[in-house]
Amino acid sequence: MHTDIRRNGPAYLEFWSEYHLCTLTTVRSDGSPHVVPVGVTLDPDAGVARVITRKSSRKVANVQAALPGKARVAVCQVDGGRWATLEGTAEVRTDAPAVDDAVTQYGKRYGRTPAPDPERVVIVITIDRAMGQVHATRPTTAT
C-alpha cells in the first residue's frame, strides 16, 4: 500500500518536479547500502517514483536479489536547505509500456529524452514513506 504524498503539500510536490539530481539507495546482499546518483520521476497519483537504468546495473541486481515485495529503497534529493526523501519497496519492470512511460516522464522532468537503449529497464518504487523539508520553517513527513 502506498502513502498519499500529496498530504505533504504542493511545495513538496513542486520540489519533485524541479530539475534535481537524486540518489537511489538500495541494499547489497551483505546488508550494506549502495548509493548512486540517478534521475527520479514522481507520480503522486499512483504513489510511485521511477528510476530508469540499464538491466545490468548493480542497483537492478540489488532489487532483484531481494524477496518479492521486500526490496527496500530510498530516493533523495537536496537543494541547499531543502531536501526530500521517498522510501518504499522496489520492483524492476522490463515491459515496454512501463519503460516507455518512465522515459517520457524523465524527459518532462529533466528536459531531455535519453537515447533508445534496448537494455533499459525501470525501477518502480511504491512509496510508503515521504519526508523532507521544503520550507525553512517546517519539515514535512508522511508515513
Short mmCIF file of N, CA, C and O in Angstrom, two decimals:
data_model
loop_
_atom_site.label_atom_id
_atom_site.label_comp_id
_atom_site.label_asym_id
_atom_site.label_seq_id
_atom_site.Cartn_x
_atom_site.Cartn_y
_atom_site.Cartn_z
N MET A 1 0.84 -1.17 0.00
CA MET A 1 0.00 0.00 0.00
C MET A 1 0.89 1.24 0.00
O MET A 1 1.87 1.30 0.72
N HIS A 2 0.55 2.22 -0.81
CA HIS A 2 1.36 3.42 -0.87
C HIS A 2 0.78 4.51 0.03
O HIS A 2 -0.38 4.50 0.38
N THR A 3 1.65 5.43 0.39
CA THR A 3 1.23 6.58 1.17
C THR A 3 0.83 7.70 0.21
O THR A 3 1.35 7.79 -0.90
N ASP A 4 -0.09 8.52 0.61
CA ASP A 4 -0.52 9.64 -0.21
C ASP A 4 0.41 10.82 0.06
O ASP A 4 0.21 11.56 1.02
N ILE A 5 1.42 10.97 -0.77
CA ILE A 5 2.40 12.03 -0.52
C ILE A 5 1.85 13.41 -0.81
O ILE A 5 2.46 14.41 -0.45
N ARG A 6 0.68 13.48 -1.42
CA ARG A 6 0.06 14.79 -1.65
C ARG A 6 -0.23 15.49 -0.33
O ARG A 6 -0.33 16.71 -0.28
N ARG A 7 -0.31 14.71 0.76
CA ARG A 7 -0.52 15.30 2.09
C ARG A 7 0.66 16.19 2.50
O ARG A 7 0.51 17.03 3.38
N ASN A 8 1.80 16.02 1.87
CA ASN A 8 2.97 16.84 2.20
C ASN A 8 2.87 18.24 1.61
O ASN A 8 3.72 19.07 1.89
N GLY A 9 1.87 18.48 0.79
CA GLY A 9 1.61 19.82 0.29
C GLY A 9 2.16 20.09 -1.09
O GLY A 9 3.02 19.36 -1.61
N PRO A 10 1.67 21.16 -1.69
CA PRO A 10 2.07 21.48 -3.06
C PRO A 10 3.55 21.83 -3.21
O PRO A 10 4.15 21.53 -4.24
N ALA A 11 4.14 22.46 -2.21
CA ALA A 11 5.57 22.80 -2.32
C ALA A 11 6.42 21.54 -2.39
O ALA A 11 7.43 21.49 -3.11
N TYR A 12 6.04 20.51 -1.64
CA TYR A 12 6.76 19.24 -1.66
C TYR A 12 6.68 18.61 -3.05
O TYR A 12 7.69 18.18 -3.62
N LEU A 13 5.48 18.58 -3.61
CA LEU A 13 5.30 18.01 -4.95
C LEU A 13 6.03 18.83 -6.00
O LEU A 13 6.64 18.28 -6.92
N GLU A 14 5.98 20.14 -5.88
CA GLU A 14 6.69 21.02 -6.81
C GLU A 14 8.20 20.74 -6.78
O GLU A 14 8.86 20.71 -7.81
N PHE A 15 8.73 20.52 -5.58
CA PHE A 15 10.15 20.22 -5.42
C PHE A 15 10.53 18.99 -6.23
O PHE A 15 11.59 18.92 -6.84
N TRP A 16 9.65 17.99 -6.26
CA TRP A 16 9.92 16.76 -7.01
C TRP A 16 9.74 16.94 -8.51
O TRP A 16 10.05 16.04 -9.28
N SER A 17 9.22 18.09 -8.95
CA SER A 17 9.11 18.33 -10.39
C SER A 17 10.26 19.19 -10.91
O SER A 17 10.45 19.29 -12.12
N GLU A 18 11.00 19.82 -10.01
CA GLU A 18 12.14 20.65 -10.41
C GLU A 18 13.30 19.76 -10.87
O GLU A 18 13.37 18.59 -10.52
N TYR A 19 14.22 20.38 -11.61
CA TYR A 19 15.39 19.66 -12.08
C TYR A 19 16.38 19.51 -10.92
O TYR A 19 17.00 20.48 -10.49
N HIS A 20 16.49 18.30 -10.40
CA HIS A 20 17.47 17.98 -9.36
C HIS A 20 17.97 16.57 -9.61
O HIS A 20 17.18 15.67 -9.89
N LEU A 21 19.28 16.38 -9.50
CA LEU A 21 19.79 15.02 -9.46
C LEU A 21 19.46 14.45 -8.10
O LEU A 21 19.33 15.17 -7.11
N CYS A 22 19.33 13.16 -8.05
CA CYS A 22 18.91 12.48 -6.83
C CYS A 22 19.90 11.36 -6.52
O CYS A 22 20.81 11.10 -7.30
N THR A 23 19.67 10.71 -5.41
CA THR A 23 20.39 9.48 -5.12
C THR A 23 19.36 8.37 -4.92
O THR A 23 18.24 8.61 -4.46
N LEU A 24 19.77 7.17 -5.28
CA LEU A 24 18.99 5.96 -5.02
C LEU A 24 19.83 5.09 -4.11
O LEU A 24 20.99 4.82 -4.41
N THR A 25 19.24 4.68 -3.00
CA THR A 25 19.91 3.76 -2.09
C THR A 25 19.20 2.42 -2.16
O THR A 25 17.99 2.33 -1.92
N THR A 26 19.97 1.39 -2.50
CA THR A 26 19.49 0.01 -2.45
C THR A 26 20.35 -0.72 -1.42
O THR A 26 21.32 -0.17 -0.90
N VAL A 27 20.00 -1.96 -1.15
CA VAL A 27 20.72 -2.73 -0.14
C VAL A 27 21.42 -3.91 -0.82
O VAL A 27 20.79 -4.70 -1.52
N ARG A 28 22.73 -4.00 -0.59
CA ARG A 28 23.50 -5.14 -1.10
C ARG A 28 23.16 -6.40 -0.31
O ARG A 28 22.61 -6.33 0.78
N SER A 29 23.58 -7.54 -0.82
CA SER A 29 23.29 -8.81 -0.15
C SER A 29 23.94 -8.90 1.23
O SER A 29 23.45 -9.63 2.09
N ASP A 30 25.01 -8.15 1.47
CA ASP A 30 25.64 -8.17 2.80
C ASP A 30 25.00 -7.16 3.75
O ASP A 30 25.45 -6.97 4.87
N GLY A 31 23.94 -6.47 3.29
CA GLY A 31 23.23 -5.52 4.13
C GLY A 31 23.75 -4.10 4.05
O GLY A 31 23.16 -3.19 4.64
N SER A 32 24.84 -3.87 3.35
CA SER A 32 25.39 -2.52 3.26
C SER A 32 24.64 -1.71 2.19
O SER A 32 24.13 -2.25 1.22
N PRO A 33 24.60 -0.39 2.37
CA PRO A 33 23.90 0.45 1.39
C PRO A 33 24.72 0.66 0.12
O PRO A 33 25.94 0.77 0.17
N HIS A 34 24.04 0.71 -0.98
CA HIS A 34 24.62 1.04 -2.28
C HIS A 34 23.93 2.32 -2.72
O HIS A 34 22.71 2.32 -2.95
N VAL A 35 24.65 3.43 -2.81
CA VAL A 35 24.08 4.73 -3.11
C VAL A 35 24.67 5.25 -4.42
O VAL A 35 25.89 5.32 -4.55
N VAL A 36 23.78 5.60 -5.36
CA VAL A 36 24.23 6.08 -6.67
C VAL A 36 23.39 7.27 -7.11
O VAL A 36 22.23 7.39 -6.73
N PRO A 37 23.98 8.15 -7.93
CA PRO A 37 23.21 9.26 -8.47
C PRO A 37 22.26 8.77 -9.57
O PRO A 37 22.64 7.91 -10.38
N VAL A 38 21.07 9.33 -9.59
CA VAL A 38 20.05 8.95 -10.58
C VAL A 38 19.14 10.13 -10.85
O VAL A 38 19.12 11.11 -10.10
N GLY A 39 18.34 10.01 -11.89
CA GLY A 39 17.20 10.88 -12.11
C GLY A 39 15.97 10.15 -11.62
O GLY A 39 15.86 8.93 -11.80
N VAL A 40 15.06 10.86 -10.99
CA VAL A 40 13.85 10.25 -10.43
C VAL A 40 12.64 11.02 -10.92
O VAL A 40 12.66 12.26 -10.96
N THR A 41 11.60 10.30 -11.26
CA THR A 41 10.32 10.94 -11.56
C THR A 41 9.29 10.44 -10.56
O THR A 41 9.38 9.32 -10.06
N LEU A 42 8.33 11.30 -10.27
CA LEU A 42 7.32 11.01 -9.27
C LEU A 42 5.94 11.03 -9.89
O LEU A 42 5.61 11.96 -10.65
N ASP A 43 5.14 10.04 -9.57
CA ASP A 43 3.73 10.01 -9.94
C ASP A 43 2.94 9.98 -8.64
O ASP A 43 2.70 8.91 -8.07
N PRO A 44 2.56 11.15 -8.11
CA PRO A 44 1.89 11.18 -6.81
C PRO A 44 0.52 10.50 -6.84
O PRO A 44 0.10 9.94 -5.83
N ASP A 45 -0.16 10.51 -7.97
CA ASP A 45 -1.47 9.86 -8.04
C ASP A 45 -1.35 8.36 -7.89
O ASP A 45 -2.19 7.72 -7.24
N ALA A 46 -0.32 7.78 -8.49
CA ALA A 46 -0.10 6.34 -8.38
C ALA A 46 0.69 5.96 -7.13
O ALA A 46 0.77 4.79 -6.77
N GLY A 47 1.31 6.96 -6.48
CA GLY A 47 2.11 6.68 -5.29
C GLY A 47 3.42 5.98 -5.59
O GLY A 47 3.91 5.20 -4.78
N VAL A 48 3.99 6.30 -6.76
CA VAL A 48 5.24 5.65 -7.15
C VAL A 48 6.26 6.68 -7.64
O VAL A 48 5.92 7.75 -8.12
N ALA A 49 7.51 6.30 -7.49
CA ALA A 49 8.63 7.01 -8.09
C ALA A 49 9.30 6.04 -9.04
O ALA A 49 9.24 4.82 -8.85
N ARG A 50 9.95 6.59 -10.07
CA ARG A 50 10.57 5.74 -11.08
C ARG A 50 11.99 6.17 -11.37
O ARG A 50 12.29 7.37 -11.41
N VAL A 51 12.84 5.17 -11.61
CA VAL A 51 14.24 5.40 -11.99
C VAL A 51 14.50 4.54 -13.22
O VAL A 51 14.30 3.33 -13.19
N ILE A 52 14.94 5.18 -14.31
CA ILE A 52 15.32 4.39 -15.48
C ILE A 52 16.81 4.07 -15.38
O ILE A 52 17.60 4.85 -14.88
N THR A 53 17.15 2.87 -15.86
CA THR A 53 18.54 2.41 -15.77
C THR A 53 18.74 1.25 -16.73
O THR A 53 17.80 0.84 -17.43
N ARG A 54 19.93 0.69 -16.73
CA ARG A 54 20.23 -0.49 -17.54
C ARG A 54 20.02 -1.76 -16.70
O ARG A 54 20.31 -1.77 -15.50
N LYS A 55 19.57 -2.82 -17.36
CA LYS A 55 19.27 -4.04 -16.61
C LYS A 55 20.51 -4.70 -16.01
O LYS A 55 20.39 -5.48 -15.07
N SER A 56 21.69 -4.32 -16.48
CA SER A 56 22.93 -4.90 -15.95
C SER A 56 23.50 -4.13 -14.77
O SER A 56 24.56 -4.47 -14.25
N SER A 57 22.80 -3.10 -14.30
CA SER A 57 23.34 -2.26 -13.22
C SER A 57 23.28 -2.97 -11.86
O SER A 57 22.47 -3.86 -11.63
N ARG A 58 24.15 -2.55 -10.97
CA ARG A 58 24.18 -3.09 -9.61
C ARG A 58 22.88 -2.78 -8.88
O ARG A 58 22.37 -3.60 -8.13
N LYS A 59 22.29 -1.60 -9.11
CA LYS A 59 21.04 -1.25 -8.42
C LYS A 59 19.92 -2.22 -8.81
O LYS A 59 19.14 -2.64 -7.96
N VAL A 60 19.87 -2.61 -10.07
CA VAL A 60 18.88 -3.59 -10.51
C VAL A 60 19.15 -4.94 -9.86
O VAL A 60 18.24 -5.60 -9.35
N ALA A 61 20.40 -5.36 -9.83
CA ALA A 61 20.76 -6.63 -9.20
C ALA A 61 20.37 -6.63 -7.72
O ALA A 61 19.87 -7.64 -7.20
N ASN A 62 20.59 -5.51 -7.03
CA ASN A 62 20.24 -5.44 -5.61
C ASN A 62 18.73 -5.58 -5.41
O ASN A 62 18.29 -6.29 -4.51
N VAL A 63 17.95 -4.92 -6.24
CA VAL A 63 16.49 -5.02 -6.13
C VAL A 63 16.04 -6.44 -6.43
O VAL A 63 15.23 -7.03 -5.71
N GLN A 64 16.58 -7.03 -7.47
CA GLN A 64 16.16 -8.38 -7.87
C GLN A 64 16.61 -9.46 -6.89
O GLN A 64 16.00 -10.53 -6.82
N ALA A 65 17.65 -9.18 -6.11
CA ALA A 65 18.14 -10.17 -5.14
C ALA A 65 17.23 -10.29 -3.92
O ALA A 65 17.29 -11.29 -3.21
N ALA A 66 16.42 -9.28 -3.68
CA ALA A 66 15.52 -9.31 -2.52
C ALA A 66 14.33 -10.21 -2.81
O ALA A 66 13.98 -10.47 -3.96
N LEU A 67 13.69 -10.67 -1.75
CA LEU A 67 12.45 -11.42 -1.92
C LEU A 67 11.40 -10.52 -2.55
O LEU A 67 11.42 -9.30 -2.34
N PRO A 68 10.48 -11.07 -3.33
CA PRO A 68 9.45 -10.23 -3.96
C PRO A 68 8.73 -9.36 -2.93
O PRO A 68 8.31 -9.84 -1.88
N GLY A 69 8.63 -8.08 -3.24
CA GLY A 69 7.96 -7.14 -2.35
C GLY A 69 8.77 -6.69 -1.16
O GLY A 69 8.28 -5.97 -0.29
N LYS A 70 10.04 -7.12 -1.07
CA LYS A 70 10.87 -6.83 0.10
C LYS A 70 12.10 -5.98 -0.21
O LYS A 70 12.92 -5.76 0.67
N ALA A 71 12.25 -5.49 -1.43
CA ALA A 71 13.41 -4.69 -1.80
C ALA A 71 13.20 -3.25 -1.31
O ALA A 71 12.56 -2.45 -1.96
N ARG A 72 13.75 -2.94 -0.14
CA ARG A 72 13.61 -1.59 0.43
C ARG A 72 14.61 -0.66 -0.23
O ARG A 72 15.79 -0.99 -0.35
N VAL A 73 14.13 0.50 -0.65
CA VAL A 73 14.97 1.50 -1.28
C VAL A 73 14.57 2.89 -0.81
O VAL A 73 13.50 3.08 -0.23
N ALA A 74 15.44 3.86 -1.10
CA ALA A 74 15.12 5.26 -0.84
C ALA A 74 15.70 6.10 -1.97
O ALA A 74 16.79 5.80 -2.48
N VAL A 75 14.96 7.13 -2.36
CA VAL A 75 15.48 8.15 -3.26
C VAL A 75 15.45 9.47 -2.52
O VAL A 75 14.55 9.73 -1.72
N CYS A 76 16.46 10.28 -2.78
CA CYS A 76 16.60 11.54 -2.05
C CYS A 76 17.11 12.62 -2.99
O CYS A 76 17.88 12.33 -3.91
N GLN A 77 16.67 13.84 -2.74
CA GLN A 77 17.23 14.99 -3.45
C GLN A 77 17.42 16.13 -2.46
O GLN A 77 16.70 16.24 -1.47
N VAL A 78 18.45 16.94 -2.73
CA VAL A 78 18.83 18.04 -1.83
C VAL A 78 19.09 19.28 -2.68
O VAL A 78 19.69 19.19 -3.76
N ASP A 79 18.64 20.41 -2.18
CA ASP A 79 18.92 21.69 -2.82
C ASP A 79 19.07 22.72 -1.70
O ASP A 79 18.07 23.20 -1.16
N GLY A 80 20.31 23.00 -1.33
CA GLY A 80 20.53 23.90 -0.20
C GLY A 80 19.93 23.30 1.05
O GLY A 80 20.19 22.15 1.38
N GLY A 81 19.08 24.05 1.72
CA GLY A 81 18.41 23.56 2.92
C GLY A 81 17.16 22.76 2.63
O GLY A 81 16.56 22.18 3.54
N ARG A 82 16.75 22.71 1.37
CA ARG A 82 15.56 21.91 1.03
C ARG A 82 16.00 20.48 0.72
O ARG A 82 17.01 20.26 0.07
N TRP A 83 15.22 19.53 1.21
CA TRP A 83 15.52 18.13 0.91
C TRP A 83 14.23 17.33 0.95
O TRP A 83 13.24 17.74 1.58
N ALA A 84 14.24 16.19 0.27
CA ALA A 84 13.09 15.29 0.28
C ALA A 84 13.57 13.87 0.05
O ALA A 84 14.46 13.63 -0.77
N THR A 85 12.99 12.96 0.78
CA THR A 85 13.30 11.53 0.65
C THR A 85 12.00 10.76 0.49
O THR A 85 11.02 11.02 1.20
N LEU A 86 12.01 9.81 -0.42
CA LEU A 86 10.90 8.88 -0.63
C LEU A 86 11.43 7.48 -0.36
O LEU A 86 12.46 7.10 -0.90
N GLU A 87 10.73 6.74 0.48
CA GLU A 87 11.12 5.36 0.77
C GLU A 87 10.01 4.42 0.33
O GLU A 87 8.83 4.81 0.31
N GLY A 88 10.39 3.19 0.03
CA GLY A 88 9.38 2.21 -0.32
C GLY A 88 10.00 0.91 -0.79
O GLY A 88 11.20 0.66 -0.60
N THR A 89 9.16 0.11 -1.41
CA THR A 89 9.62 -1.16 -1.96
C THR A 89 9.73 -1.02 -3.47
O THR A 89 8.93 -0.33 -4.11
N ALA A 90 10.74 -1.67 -4.02
CA ALA A 90 11.03 -1.52 -5.44
C ALA A 90 10.83 -2.82 -6.19
O ALA A 90 10.99 -3.91 -5.64
N GLU A 91 10.49 -2.67 -7.45
CA GLU A 91 10.46 -3.79 -8.38
C GLU A 91 11.04 -3.32 -9.70
O GLU A 91 10.98 -2.13 -10.03
N VAL A 92 11.61 -4.24 -10.44
CA VAL A 92 12.17 -3.94 -11.75
C VAL A 92 11.14 -4.32 -12.80
O VAL A 92 10.66 -5.45 -12.82
N ARG A 93 10.82 -3.36 -13.65
CA ARG A 93 9.87 -3.61 -14.75
C ARG A 93 10.64 -3.57 -16.06
O ARG A 93 11.46 -2.67 -16.28
N THR A 94 10.37 -4.53 -16.91
CA THR A 94 11.05 -4.62 -18.20
C THR A 94 10.09 -4.45 -19.37
O THR A 94 10.54 -4.33 -20.52
N ASP A 95 8.78 -4.42 -19.11
CA ASP A 95 7.82 -4.35 -20.20
C ASP A 95 7.88 -2.97 -20.87
O ASP A 95 8.06 -1.95 -20.23
N ALA A 96 7.76 -2.98 -22.19
CA ALA A 96 7.92 -1.77 -22.99
C ALA A 96 7.01 -0.63 -22.56
O ALA A 96 7.48 0.51 -22.47
N PRO A 97 5.73 -0.85 -22.27
CA PRO A 97 4.89 0.28 -21.87
C PRO A 97 5.38 0.96 -20.58
O PRO A 97 5.39 2.19 -20.50
N ALA A 98 5.82 0.18 -19.61
CA ALA A 98 6.32 0.76 -18.35
C ALA A 98 7.61 1.53 -18.59
O ALA A 98 7.79 2.64 -18.07
N VAL A 99 8.51 0.96 -19.38
CA VAL A 99 9.78 1.62 -19.67
C VAL A 99 9.55 2.89 -20.49
O VAL A 99 10.10 3.95 -20.18
N ASP A 100 8.70 2.80 -21.51
CA ASP A 100 8.42 3.96 -22.35
C ASP A 100 7.80 5.10 -21.54
O ASP A 100 8.17 6.27 -21.72
N ASP A 101 6.87 4.78 -20.66
CA ASP A 101 6.25 5.81 -19.82
C ASP A 101 7.29 6.45 -18.91
O ASP A 101 7.31 7.67 -18.75
N ALA A 102 8.16 5.64 -18.33
CA ALA A 102 9.20 6.17 -17.44
C ALA A 102 10.15 7.09 -18.21
O ALA A 102 10.55 8.14 -17.69
N VAL A 103 10.49 6.73 -19.43
CA VAL A 103 11.36 7.57 -20.25
C VAL A 103 10.65 8.89 -20.58
O VAL A 103 11.26 9.97 -20.51
N THR A 104 9.38 8.83 -20.91
CA THR A 104 8.61 10.04 -21.20
C THR A 104 8.58 10.97 -19.99
O THR A 104 8.81 12.18 -20.11
N GLN A 105 8.33 10.41 -18.81
CA GLN A 105 8.28 11.22 -17.59
C GLN A 105 9.65 11.81 -17.27
O GLN A 105 9.76 12.96 -16.82
N TYR A 106 10.70 11.04 -17.50
CA TYR A 106 12.06 11.53 -17.30
C TYR A 106 12.30 12.74 -18.21
O TYR A 106 12.85 13.76 -17.79
N GLY A 107 11.89 12.64 -19.46
CA GLY A 107 12.06 13.73 -20.41
C GLY A 107 11.35 14.99 -19.96
O GLY A 107 11.86 16.10 -20.12
N LYS A 108 10.17 14.84 -19.38
CA LYS A 108 9.42 16.00 -18.89
C LYS A 108 10.14 16.67 -17.72
O LYS A 108 10.21 17.89 -17.64
N ARG A 109 10.66 15.89 -16.81
CA ARG A 109 11.31 16.48 -15.64
C ARG A 109 12.69 17.04 -15.97
O ARG A 109 13.06 18.11 -15.49
N TYR A 110 13.46 16.31 -16.75
CA TYR A 110 14.85 16.67 -16.97
C TYR A 110 15.13 17.39 -18.29
O TYR A 110 16.27 17.75 -18.58
N GLY A 111 14.08 17.60 -19.09
CA GLY A 111 14.23 18.40 -20.30
C GLY A 111 14.97 17.73 -21.44
O GLY A 111 15.35 18.39 -22.39
N ARG A 112 15.18 16.44 -21.33
CA ARG A 112 15.80 15.70 -22.43
C ARG A 112 15.35 14.24 -22.35
O ARG A 112 15.14 13.71 -21.27
N THR A 113 15.20 13.65 -23.51
CA THR A 113 14.82 12.24 -23.57
C THR A 113 16.07 11.43 -23.88
O THR A 113 16.76 11.72 -24.87
N PRO A 114 16.39 10.45 -23.04
CA PRO A 114 17.57 9.64 -23.30
C PRO A 114 17.45 8.89 -24.63
O PRO A 114 16.36 8.57 -25.08
N ALA A 115 18.60 8.61 -25.24
CA ALA A 115 18.63 7.83 -26.48
C ALA A 115 18.04 6.44 -26.21
O ALA A 115 18.16 5.92 -25.10
N PRO A 116 17.42 5.85 -27.21
CA PRO A 116 16.90 4.49 -27.04
C PRO A 116 18.00 3.53 -26.58
O PRO A 116 19.16 3.66 -26.97
N ASP A 117 17.62 2.61 -25.73
CA ASP A 117 18.57 1.64 -25.19
C ASP A 117 17.83 0.33 -24.96
O ASP A 117 16.94 0.26 -24.10
N PRO A 118 18.17 -0.72 -25.72
CA PRO A 118 17.46 -2.00 -25.55
C PRO A 118 17.69 -2.63 -24.17
O PRO A 118 16.96 -3.53 -23.78
N GLU A 119 18.68 -2.15 -23.43
CA GLU A 119 18.98 -2.67 -22.10
C GLU A 119 18.23 -1.91 -21.00
O GLU A 119 18.36 -2.23 -19.81
N ARG A 120 17.42 -0.91 -21.36
CA ARG A 120 16.77 -0.06 -20.37
C ARG A 120 15.63 -0.81 -19.67
O ARG A 120 14.86 -1.54 -20.28
N VAL A 121 15.59 -0.60 -18.36
CA VAL A 121 14.50 -1.08 -17.51
C VAL A 121 14.10 0.08 -16.60
O VAL A 121 14.74 1.13 -16.59
N VAL A 122 13.06 -0.12 -15.84
CA VAL A 122 12.64 0.91 -14.89
C VAL A 122 12.48 0.28 -13.51
O VAL A 122 11.92 -0.81 -13.37
N ILE A 123 13.04 0.94 -12.53
CA ILE A 123 12.82 0.56 -11.14
C ILE A 123 11.62 1.38 -10.67
O ILE A 123 11.65 2.61 -10.69
N VAL A 124 10.57 0.68 -10.28
CA VAL A 124 9.35 1.33 -9.80
C VAL A 124 9.30 1.17 -8.29
O VAL A 124 9.36 0.05 -7.77
N ILE A 125 9.20 2.30 -7.61
CA ILE A 125 9.20 2.32 -6.15
C ILE A 125 7.80 2.67 -5.67
O ILE A 125 7.28 3.75 -5.97
N THR A 126 7.19 1.74 -4.95
CA THR A 126 5.90 2.03 -4.31
C THR A 126 6.21 2.73 -3.00
O THR A 126 6.80 2.14 -2.09
N ILE A 127 5.82 3.99 -2.91
CA ILE A 127 6.20 4.84 -1.79
C ILE A 127 5.35 4.55 -0.56
O ILE A 127 4.12 4.58 -0.63
N ASP A 128 6.03 4.28 0.56
CA ASP A 128 5.30 4.11 1.81
C ASP A 128 5.74 5.11 2.88
O ASP A 128 5.18 5.14 3.97
N ARG A 129 6.72 5.93 2.54
CA ARG A 129 7.14 7.00 3.46
C ARG A 129 7.70 8.14 2.64
O ARG A 129 8.49 7.92 1.73
N ALA A 130 7.28 9.35 2.98
CA ALA A 130 7.79 10.55 2.31
C ALA A 130 8.12 11.56 3.40
O ALA A 130 7.31 11.81 4.28
N MET A 131 9.32 12.09 3.33
CA MET A 131 9.72 13.07 4.34
C MET A 131 10.58 14.12 3.69
O MET A 131 11.05 13.95 2.57
N GLY A 132 10.79 15.20 4.39
CA GLY A 132 11.66 16.23 3.88
C GLY A 132 11.39 17.57 4.50
O GLY A 132 10.54 17.70 5.39
N GLN A 133 12.12 18.53 4.00
CA GLN A 133 11.93 19.91 4.42
C GLN A 133 12.06 20.78 3.19
O GLN A 133 13.15 20.93 2.64
N VAL A 134 10.94 21.30 2.75
CA VAL A 134 10.96 22.15 1.57
C VAL A 134 10.69 23.61 1.95
O VAL A 134 10.80 24.48 1.12
N HIS A 135 10.36 23.84 3.19
CA HIS A 135 10.23 25.19 3.74
C HIS A 135 11.23 25.29 4.87
O HIS A 135 11.42 24.34 5.62
N ALA A 136 11.85 26.41 5.03
CA ALA A 136 12.85 26.58 6.07
C ALA A 136 12.26 26.43 7.47
O ALA A 136 12.95 26.12 8.41
N THR A 137 10.96 26.61 7.60
CA THR A 137 10.36 26.61 8.93
C THR A 137 9.64 25.33 9.30
O THR A 137 9.32 25.14 10.46
N ARG A 138 9.36 24.45 8.34
CA ARG A 138 8.51 23.33 8.69
C ARG A 138 8.91 22.06 7.96
O ARG A 138 8.73 21.96 6.74
N PRO A 139 9.39 21.03 8.66
CA PRO A 139 9.63 19.74 7.99
C PRO A 139 8.30 19.07 7.65
O PRO A 139 7.30 19.32 8.32
N THR A 140 8.30 18.26 6.62
CA THR A 140 7.09 17.54 6.24
C THR A 140 7.36 16.05 6.36
O THR A 140 8.43 15.57 6.03
N THR A 141 6.39 15.31 6.86
CA THR A 141 6.52 13.85 6.95
C THR A 141 5.17 13.22 6.69
O THR A 141 4.12 13.79 6.96
N ALA A 142 5.20 12.04 6.14
CA ALA A 142 4.01 11.22 5.94
C ALA A 142 4.44 9.79 6.03
O ALA A 142 5.41 9.40 5.40
N THR A 143 3.75 9.00 6.80
CA THR A 143 4.08 7.58 6.90
C THR A 143 2.88 6.73 6.64
O THR A 143 1.77 7.19 6.60
#
